[in-house]
Short mmCIF file of C-alpha atoms in Angstrom, two decimals:
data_model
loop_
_atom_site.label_atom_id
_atom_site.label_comp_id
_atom_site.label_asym_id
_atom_site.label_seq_id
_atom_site.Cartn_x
_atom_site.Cartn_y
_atom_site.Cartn_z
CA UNK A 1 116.80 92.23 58.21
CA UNK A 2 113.28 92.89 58.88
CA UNK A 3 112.51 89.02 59.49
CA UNK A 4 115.04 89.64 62.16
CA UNK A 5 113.49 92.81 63.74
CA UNK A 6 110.35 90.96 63.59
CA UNK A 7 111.84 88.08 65.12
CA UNK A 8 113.98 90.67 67.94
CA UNK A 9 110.54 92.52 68.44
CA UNK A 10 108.57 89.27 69.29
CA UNK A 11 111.24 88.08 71.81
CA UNK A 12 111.00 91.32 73.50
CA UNK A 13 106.96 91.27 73.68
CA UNK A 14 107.00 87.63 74.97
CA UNK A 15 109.81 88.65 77.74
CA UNK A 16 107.35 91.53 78.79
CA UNK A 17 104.50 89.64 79.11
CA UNK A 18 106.19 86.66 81.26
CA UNK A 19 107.28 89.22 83.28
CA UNK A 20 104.17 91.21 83.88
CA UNK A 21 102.39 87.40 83.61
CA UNK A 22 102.16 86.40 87.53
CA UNK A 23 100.58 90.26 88.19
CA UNK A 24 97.75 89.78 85.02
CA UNK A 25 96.92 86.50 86.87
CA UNK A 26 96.68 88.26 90.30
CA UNK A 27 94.16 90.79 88.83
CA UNK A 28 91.87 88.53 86.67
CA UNK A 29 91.92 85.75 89.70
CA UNK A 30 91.04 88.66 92.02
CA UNK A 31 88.46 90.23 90.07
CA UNK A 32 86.58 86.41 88.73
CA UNK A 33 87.49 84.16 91.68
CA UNK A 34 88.23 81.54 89.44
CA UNK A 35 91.39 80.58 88.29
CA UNK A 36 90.23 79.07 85.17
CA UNK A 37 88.71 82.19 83.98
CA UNK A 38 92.03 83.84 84.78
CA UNK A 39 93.77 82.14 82.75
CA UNK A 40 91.67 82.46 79.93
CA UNK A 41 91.17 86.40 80.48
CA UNK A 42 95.57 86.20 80.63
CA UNK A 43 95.52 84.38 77.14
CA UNK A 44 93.31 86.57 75.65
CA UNK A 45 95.55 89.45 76.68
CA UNK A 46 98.81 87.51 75.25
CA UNK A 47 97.18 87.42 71.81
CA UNK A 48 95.93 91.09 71.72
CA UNK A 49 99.80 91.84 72.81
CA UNK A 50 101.02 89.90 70.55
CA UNK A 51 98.60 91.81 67.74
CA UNK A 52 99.20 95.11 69.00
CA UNK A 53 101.50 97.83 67.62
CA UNK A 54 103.75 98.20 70.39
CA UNK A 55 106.18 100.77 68.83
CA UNK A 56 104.50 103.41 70.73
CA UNK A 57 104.22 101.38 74.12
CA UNK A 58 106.69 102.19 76.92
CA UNK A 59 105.20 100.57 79.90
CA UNK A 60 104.26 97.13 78.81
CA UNK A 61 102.70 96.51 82.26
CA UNK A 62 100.75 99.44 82.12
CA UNK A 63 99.51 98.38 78.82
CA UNK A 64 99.27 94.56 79.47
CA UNK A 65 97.42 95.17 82.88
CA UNK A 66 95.15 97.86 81.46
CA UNK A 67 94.14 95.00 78.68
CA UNK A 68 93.50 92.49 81.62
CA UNK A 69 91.19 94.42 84.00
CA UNK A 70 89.18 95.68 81.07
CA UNK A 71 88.56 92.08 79.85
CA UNK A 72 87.95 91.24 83.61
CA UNK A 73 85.69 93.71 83.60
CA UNK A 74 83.51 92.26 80.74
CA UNK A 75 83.57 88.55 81.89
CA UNK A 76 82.81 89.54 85.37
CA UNK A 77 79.59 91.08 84.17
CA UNK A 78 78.74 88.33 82.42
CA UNK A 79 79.43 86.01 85.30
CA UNK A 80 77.38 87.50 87.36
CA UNK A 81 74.68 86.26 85.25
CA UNK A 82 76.03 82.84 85.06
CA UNK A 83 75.63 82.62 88.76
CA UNK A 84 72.41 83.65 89.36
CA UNK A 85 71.80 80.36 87.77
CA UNK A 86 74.37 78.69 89.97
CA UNK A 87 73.03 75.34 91.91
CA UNK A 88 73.26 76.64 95.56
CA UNK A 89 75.70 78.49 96.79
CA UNK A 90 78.60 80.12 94.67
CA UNK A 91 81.98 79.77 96.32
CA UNK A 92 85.39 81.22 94.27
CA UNK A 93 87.63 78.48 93.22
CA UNK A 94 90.32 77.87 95.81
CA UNK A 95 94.32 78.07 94.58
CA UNK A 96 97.65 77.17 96.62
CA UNK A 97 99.13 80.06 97.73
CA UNK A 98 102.20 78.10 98.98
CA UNK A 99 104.65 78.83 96.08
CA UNK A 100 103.49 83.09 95.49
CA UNK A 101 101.69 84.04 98.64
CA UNK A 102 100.79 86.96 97.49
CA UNK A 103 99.46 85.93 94.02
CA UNK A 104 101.39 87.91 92.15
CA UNK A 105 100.16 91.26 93.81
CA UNK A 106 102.41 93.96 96.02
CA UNK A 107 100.47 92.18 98.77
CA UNK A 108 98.62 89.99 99.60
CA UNK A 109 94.83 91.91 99.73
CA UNK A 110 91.43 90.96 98.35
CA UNK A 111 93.25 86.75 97.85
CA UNK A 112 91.08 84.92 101.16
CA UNK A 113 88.30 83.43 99.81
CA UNK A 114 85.79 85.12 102.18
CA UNK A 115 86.72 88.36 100.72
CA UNK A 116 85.97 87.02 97.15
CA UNK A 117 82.93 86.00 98.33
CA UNK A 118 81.87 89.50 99.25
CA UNK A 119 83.62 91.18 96.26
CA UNK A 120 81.15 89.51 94.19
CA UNK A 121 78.45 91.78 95.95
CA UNK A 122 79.72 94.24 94.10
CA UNK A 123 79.99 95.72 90.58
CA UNK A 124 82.74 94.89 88.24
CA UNK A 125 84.49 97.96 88.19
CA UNK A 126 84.30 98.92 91.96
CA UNK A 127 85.82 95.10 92.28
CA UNK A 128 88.38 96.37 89.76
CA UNK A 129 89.37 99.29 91.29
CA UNK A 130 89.66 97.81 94.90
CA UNK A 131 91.96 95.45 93.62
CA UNK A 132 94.20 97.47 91.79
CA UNK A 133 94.29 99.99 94.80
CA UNK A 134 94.56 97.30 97.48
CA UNK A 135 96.55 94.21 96.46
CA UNK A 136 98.60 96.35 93.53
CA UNK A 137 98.44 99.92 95.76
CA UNK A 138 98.17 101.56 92.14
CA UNK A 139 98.26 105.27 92.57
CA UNK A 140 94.19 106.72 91.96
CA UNK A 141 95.71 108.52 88.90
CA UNK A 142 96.76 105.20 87.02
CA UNK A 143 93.60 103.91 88.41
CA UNK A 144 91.20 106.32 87.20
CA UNK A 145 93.34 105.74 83.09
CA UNK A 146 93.06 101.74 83.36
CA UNK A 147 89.30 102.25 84.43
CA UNK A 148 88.86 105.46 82.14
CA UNK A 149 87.28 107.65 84.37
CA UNK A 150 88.23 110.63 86.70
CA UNK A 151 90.50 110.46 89.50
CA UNK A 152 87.96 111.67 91.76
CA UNK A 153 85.63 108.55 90.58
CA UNK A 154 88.20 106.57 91.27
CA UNK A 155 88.93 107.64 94.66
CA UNK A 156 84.74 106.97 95.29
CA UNK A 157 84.87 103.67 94.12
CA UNK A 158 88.01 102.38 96.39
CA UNK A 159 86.26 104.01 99.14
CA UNK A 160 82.98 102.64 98.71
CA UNK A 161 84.33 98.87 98.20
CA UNK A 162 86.35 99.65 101.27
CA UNK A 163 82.73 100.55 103.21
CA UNK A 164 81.10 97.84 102.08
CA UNK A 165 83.69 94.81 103.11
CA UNK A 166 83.89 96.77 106.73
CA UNK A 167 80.50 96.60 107.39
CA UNK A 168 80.18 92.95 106.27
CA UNK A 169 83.55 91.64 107.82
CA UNK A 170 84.90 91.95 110.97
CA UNK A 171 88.38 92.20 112.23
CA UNK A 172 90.63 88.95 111.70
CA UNK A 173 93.00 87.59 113.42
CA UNK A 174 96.69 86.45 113.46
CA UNK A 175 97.25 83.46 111.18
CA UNK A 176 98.49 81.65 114.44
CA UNK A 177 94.99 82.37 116.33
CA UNK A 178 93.05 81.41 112.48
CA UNK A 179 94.66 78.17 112.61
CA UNK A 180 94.27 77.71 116.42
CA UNK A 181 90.47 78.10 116.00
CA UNK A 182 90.01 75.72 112.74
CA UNK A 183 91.89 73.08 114.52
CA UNK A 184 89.14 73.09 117.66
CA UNK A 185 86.68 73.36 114.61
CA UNK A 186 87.57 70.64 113.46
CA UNK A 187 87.79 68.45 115.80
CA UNK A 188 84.70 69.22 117.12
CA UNK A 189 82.88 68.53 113.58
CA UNK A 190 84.57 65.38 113.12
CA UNK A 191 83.13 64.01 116.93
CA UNK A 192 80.12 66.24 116.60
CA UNK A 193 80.92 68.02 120.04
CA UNK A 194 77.86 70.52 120.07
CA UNK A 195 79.28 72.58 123.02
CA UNK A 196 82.79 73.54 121.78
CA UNK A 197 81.23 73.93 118.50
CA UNK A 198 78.65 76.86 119.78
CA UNK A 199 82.05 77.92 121.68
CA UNK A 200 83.81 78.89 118.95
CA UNK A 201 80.96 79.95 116.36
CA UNK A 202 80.01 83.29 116.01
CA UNK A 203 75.76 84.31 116.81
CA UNK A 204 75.40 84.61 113.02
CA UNK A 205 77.80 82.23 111.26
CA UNK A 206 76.71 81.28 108.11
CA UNK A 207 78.16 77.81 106.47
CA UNK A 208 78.08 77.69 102.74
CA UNK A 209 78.66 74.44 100.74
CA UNK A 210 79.81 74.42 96.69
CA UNK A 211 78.77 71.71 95.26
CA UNK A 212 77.75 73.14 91.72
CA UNK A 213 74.78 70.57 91.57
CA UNK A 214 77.47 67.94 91.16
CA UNK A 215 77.84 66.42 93.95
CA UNK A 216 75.24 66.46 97.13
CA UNK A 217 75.83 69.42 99.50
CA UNK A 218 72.90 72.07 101.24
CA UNK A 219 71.73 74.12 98.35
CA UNK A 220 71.13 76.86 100.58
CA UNK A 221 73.47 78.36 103.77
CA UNK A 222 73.36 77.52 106.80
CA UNK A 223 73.14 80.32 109.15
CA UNK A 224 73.17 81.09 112.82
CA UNK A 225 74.59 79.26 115.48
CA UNK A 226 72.09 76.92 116.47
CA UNK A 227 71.48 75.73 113.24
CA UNK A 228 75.03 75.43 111.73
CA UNK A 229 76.08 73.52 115.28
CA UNK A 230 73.22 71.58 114.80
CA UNK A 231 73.97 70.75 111.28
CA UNK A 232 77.51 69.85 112.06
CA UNK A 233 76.43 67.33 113.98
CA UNK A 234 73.94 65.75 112.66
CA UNK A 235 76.44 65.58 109.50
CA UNK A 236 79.18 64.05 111.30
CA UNK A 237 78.59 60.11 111.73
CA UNK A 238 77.85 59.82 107.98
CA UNK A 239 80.36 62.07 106.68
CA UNK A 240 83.68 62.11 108.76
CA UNK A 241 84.35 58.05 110.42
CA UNK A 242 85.44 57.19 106.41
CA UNK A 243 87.37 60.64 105.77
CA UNK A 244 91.21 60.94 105.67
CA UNK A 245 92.63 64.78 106.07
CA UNK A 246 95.37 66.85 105.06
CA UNK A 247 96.66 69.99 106.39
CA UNK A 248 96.87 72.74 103.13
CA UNK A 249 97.22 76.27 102.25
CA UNK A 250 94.14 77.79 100.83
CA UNK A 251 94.26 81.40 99.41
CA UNK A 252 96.85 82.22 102.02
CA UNK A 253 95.15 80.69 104.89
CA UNK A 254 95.43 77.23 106.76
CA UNK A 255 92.64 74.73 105.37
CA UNK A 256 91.99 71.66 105.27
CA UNK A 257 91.50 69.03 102.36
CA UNK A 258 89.00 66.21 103.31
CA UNK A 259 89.34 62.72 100.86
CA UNK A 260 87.65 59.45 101.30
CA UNK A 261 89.13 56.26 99.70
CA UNK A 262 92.04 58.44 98.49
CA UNK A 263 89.56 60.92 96.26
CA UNK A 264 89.23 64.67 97.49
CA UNK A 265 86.13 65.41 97.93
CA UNK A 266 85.99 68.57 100.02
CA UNK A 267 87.99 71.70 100.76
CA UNK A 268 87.07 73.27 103.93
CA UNK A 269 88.07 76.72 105.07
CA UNK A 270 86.84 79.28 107.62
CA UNK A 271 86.30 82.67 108.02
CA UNK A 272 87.88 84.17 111.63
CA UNK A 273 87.07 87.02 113.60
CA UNK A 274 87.63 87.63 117.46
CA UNK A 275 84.23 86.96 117.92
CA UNK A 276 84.80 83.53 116.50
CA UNK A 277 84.09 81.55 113.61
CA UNK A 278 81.83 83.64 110.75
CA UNK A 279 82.42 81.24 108.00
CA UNK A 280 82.60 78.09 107.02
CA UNK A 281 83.02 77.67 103.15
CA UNK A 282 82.87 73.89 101.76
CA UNK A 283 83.91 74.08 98.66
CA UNK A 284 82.76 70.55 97.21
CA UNK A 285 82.45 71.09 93.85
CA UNK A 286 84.86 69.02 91.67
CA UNK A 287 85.38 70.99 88.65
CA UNK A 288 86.96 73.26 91.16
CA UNK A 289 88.70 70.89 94.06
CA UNK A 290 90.29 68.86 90.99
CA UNK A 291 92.55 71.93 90.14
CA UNK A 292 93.15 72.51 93.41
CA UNK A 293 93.66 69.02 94.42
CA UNK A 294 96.38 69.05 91.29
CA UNK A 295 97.98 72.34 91.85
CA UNK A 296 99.11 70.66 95.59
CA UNK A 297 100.82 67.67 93.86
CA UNK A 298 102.49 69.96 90.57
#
């Protein structure tokens, strides 16, 4: 009898946490930018679920996500550290949106990787509670419980993460216009066209190229027009006459996955205002295109 409640009480706990599974994922992704970490921070959660008394638990979720941002929390702090040590620049590890566009969120906030990329300029629980409040559109009041603080402090943070990606981002543009623009980007990197390149590029573009110390790429950004066009093309007749590419879905947006001699060995993406082009993100590193690269063939 109680082998079988044991057994009935397990079942239940499992179904709970598959169910609340692709939403754990959706916060730890959003709040590490890498999908490996994720997935470890989800694990973690699994076996502290599985440990817990749940007798008194009526919203698994609740519970299950609470676990998951506060573990997020603590390896986010401690990547930051990691990073600092990082060889050039850090870029978040891409994933296919194709099959959950939204990621396992209510929508589809705080997933492009440019936004990652300035999430990271903040702290860990600001990150936290932008996510939660933005992709998840948790009410402040849940909010301020997961974080364990006041509603009121919640409210602050939300609103100053919300201040800080305005003043560093732009408005974007349709996903139609995004893929428009990449596609004249493109083409104009591959021939190294240095007027429709300064066309399309913002004053203060900045390129940024992941290559972890791994495999060759600029250990420091690129930035400003005349230097990223100028770059470009200077990069182009060693770089793009041997490179085959295919059209992909990167954290929701178009991108485009560069091989040569049937080997990935680039992911490039852009960042899209009306202004132009503010970003160009190279993400060459292949502890994180291999996932990637996988994730597209599952």
């Amino acid at each position: 009898m109680e082998a079988g409640a044991d057994a009935d009480s397990l079942d239940r706990a499992t179904s709970d946490f598959l169910a609340a599974r692709p939403q754990l994922f959706g916060i730890a992704y959003r709040m590490l930018g890498s999908a490996a970490e994720a997935e470890d921070i989800v694990q973690e959660a699994w076996l502290r679920w599985q440990n817990a008394d749940r007798t008194d638990v009526h919203e698994p979720t609740a519970f299950l996500t609470t676990i998951t941002t506060r573990l997020a929390i603590n390896l986010a702090q401690s990547a930051r550290v990691r990073r600092e040590s990082y060889i050039g620049p850090w870029l978040p590890e891409p994933v296919d949106t194709r099959s959950d566009p939204q990621l396992g969120a209510e929508r589809a906030e705080a997933l492009e990787l440019a936004v990652l990329m300035l999430l990271e300029k903040l702290n860990p629980v600001e990150r936290a509670a932008y996510v939660l409040r933005e992709a998840f559109d948790y009410p402040y009041g849940q909010i301020s419980d997961i974080l364990d603080t006041s509603e009121a402090n919640a409210r602050q943070l939300v609103s100053r993460a919300r201040r800080h990606l305005a003043a560093e981002r732009r408005e974007r543009v349709s996903a139609a216009d995004h893929k428009r623009l990449l596609e004249v980007f493109l083409s104009a990197a591959r021939t190294g066209d240095l007027a429709v390149l300064e066309d399309v590029l913002t004053a203060d573009v900045v390129s940024y190229s992941d290559g972890g110390g791994i495999r060759g790429a600029s250990r420091i950004p690129v930035i400003g027009r005349p230097h990223v066009s100028k770059f470009l093309v200077a990069f182009a007749p060693r770089f793009w006459p041997q490179a085959d590419i295919r059209w992909v879905e990167a954290n929701g947006r178009p991108a485009v996955l560069v091989s040569s001699g049937g080997t990935a060995v680039a992911l490039l993406s852009v960042d899209v205002s009306a202004e132009g082009i503010d970003r160009i993100m190279w993400v060459i590193n292949p502890d994180k295109l291999s996932p990637y690269v996988a994730s597209l063939d599952a």
